[in-house]
XYZ file of C-alpha atoms in Angstrom:
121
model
C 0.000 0.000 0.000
C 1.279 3.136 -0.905
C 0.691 6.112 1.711
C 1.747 9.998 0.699
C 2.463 12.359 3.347
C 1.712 16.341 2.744
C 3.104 18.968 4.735
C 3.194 22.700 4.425
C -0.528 24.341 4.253
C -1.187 27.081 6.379
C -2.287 30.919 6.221
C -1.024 33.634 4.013
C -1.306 37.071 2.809
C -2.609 37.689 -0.578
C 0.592 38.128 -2.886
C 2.466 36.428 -0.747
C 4.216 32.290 -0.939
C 3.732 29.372 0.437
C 5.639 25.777 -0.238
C 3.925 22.300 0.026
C 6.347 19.471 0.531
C 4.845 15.789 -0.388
C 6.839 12.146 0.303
C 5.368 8.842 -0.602
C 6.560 5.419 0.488
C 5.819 3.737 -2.817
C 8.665 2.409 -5.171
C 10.495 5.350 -7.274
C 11.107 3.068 -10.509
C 6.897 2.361 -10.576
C 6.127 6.010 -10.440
C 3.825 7.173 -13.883
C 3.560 10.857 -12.667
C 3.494 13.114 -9.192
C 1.097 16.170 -8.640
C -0.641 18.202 -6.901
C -4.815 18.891 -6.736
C -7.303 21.372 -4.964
C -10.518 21.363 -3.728
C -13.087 23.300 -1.809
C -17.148 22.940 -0.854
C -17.754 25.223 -4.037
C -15.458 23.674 -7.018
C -14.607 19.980 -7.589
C -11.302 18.089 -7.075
C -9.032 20.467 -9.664
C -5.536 19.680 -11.131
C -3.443 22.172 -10.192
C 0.504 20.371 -11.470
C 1.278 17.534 -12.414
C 4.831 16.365 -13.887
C 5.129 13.338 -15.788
C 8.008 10.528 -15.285
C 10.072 10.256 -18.637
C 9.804 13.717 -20.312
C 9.289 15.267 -17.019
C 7.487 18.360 -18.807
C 4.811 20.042 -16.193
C 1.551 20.929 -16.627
C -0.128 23.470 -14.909
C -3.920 25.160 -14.329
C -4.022 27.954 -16.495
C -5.132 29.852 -13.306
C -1.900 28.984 -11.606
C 0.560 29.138 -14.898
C 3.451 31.790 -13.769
C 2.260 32.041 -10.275
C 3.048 27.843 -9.402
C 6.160 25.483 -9.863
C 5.994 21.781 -9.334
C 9.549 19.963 -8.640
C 10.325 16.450 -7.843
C 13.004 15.156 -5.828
C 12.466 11.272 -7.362
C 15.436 9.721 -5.102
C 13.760 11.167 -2.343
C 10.390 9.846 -3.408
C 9.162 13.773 -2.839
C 7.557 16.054 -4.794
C 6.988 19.609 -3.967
C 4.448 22.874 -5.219
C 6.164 25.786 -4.613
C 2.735 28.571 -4.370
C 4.315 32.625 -4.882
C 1.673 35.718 -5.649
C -1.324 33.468 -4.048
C -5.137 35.153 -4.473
C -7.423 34.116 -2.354
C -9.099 32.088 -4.897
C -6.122 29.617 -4.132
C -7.574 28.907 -1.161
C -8.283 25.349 -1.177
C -7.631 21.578 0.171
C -4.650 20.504 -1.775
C -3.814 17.145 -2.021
C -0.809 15.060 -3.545
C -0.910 12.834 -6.125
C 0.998 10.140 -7.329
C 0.378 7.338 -10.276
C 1.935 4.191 -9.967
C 2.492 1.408 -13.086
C 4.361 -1.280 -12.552
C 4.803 -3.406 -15.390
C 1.748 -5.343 -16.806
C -0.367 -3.962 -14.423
C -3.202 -0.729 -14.811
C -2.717 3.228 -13.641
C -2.926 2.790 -9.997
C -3.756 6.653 -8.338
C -2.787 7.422 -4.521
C -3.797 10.217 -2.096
C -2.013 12.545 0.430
C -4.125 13.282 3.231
C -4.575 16.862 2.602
C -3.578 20.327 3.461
C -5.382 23.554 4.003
C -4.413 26.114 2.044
C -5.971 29.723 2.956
C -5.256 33.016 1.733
C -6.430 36.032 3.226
C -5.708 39.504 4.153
């Protein structure tokens, strides 16, 4: 079983930064992709990064593009969001993300736990 670990959420200013740290016990060579996701009462679960093993190019919400930068720390099994200019439309749950294939076997998704995010002046 495969169990991520987030770290980092808290309270900030509008315009200001915030990092969110990630670390997953799962096995580095079977990792597909790490990311990060939001969500709050008012908007579904939204992709906010994700990076992709192999090409490694990142893809972000165009809300975020400029503002967000995903990095990945692979012998570490740890991937990070680092959040700079936040609105207070950031505010949200985020949650790591991390896709698992081993070999002849499906996409298998896994979960942080969750950390509050809240911007406000």
């Amino acid at each position: 079983q495969v169990q991520l670990v987030e770290s980092g959420g808290g309270v900030v200013q509008p315009g200001g930064s915030l990092r969110l740290s990630c670390t997953h016990s799962g096995n580095s060579v079977d990792v597909f992709a790490m990311g990060w996701f939001r969500q709050t009462p008012d908007k579904p679960r939204e992709l906010v990064a994700r990076s992709t093993t192999g090409d490694r190019l990142p893809i972000y919400a165009d809300s975020v593009k400029g503002r967000f930068t995903i990095s990945r720390d692979d012998a570490k099994n740890a991937v990070a969001l680092q959040m700079n200019n936040v609105k207070p439309d950031d505010t949200a749950v985020y949650y790591c993300n991390v896709v698992m294939k081993r070999p002849g076997e499906p996409l298998e998704n896994y979960w942080g736990q969750g950390t509050q995010v809240t911007v406000s002046s």
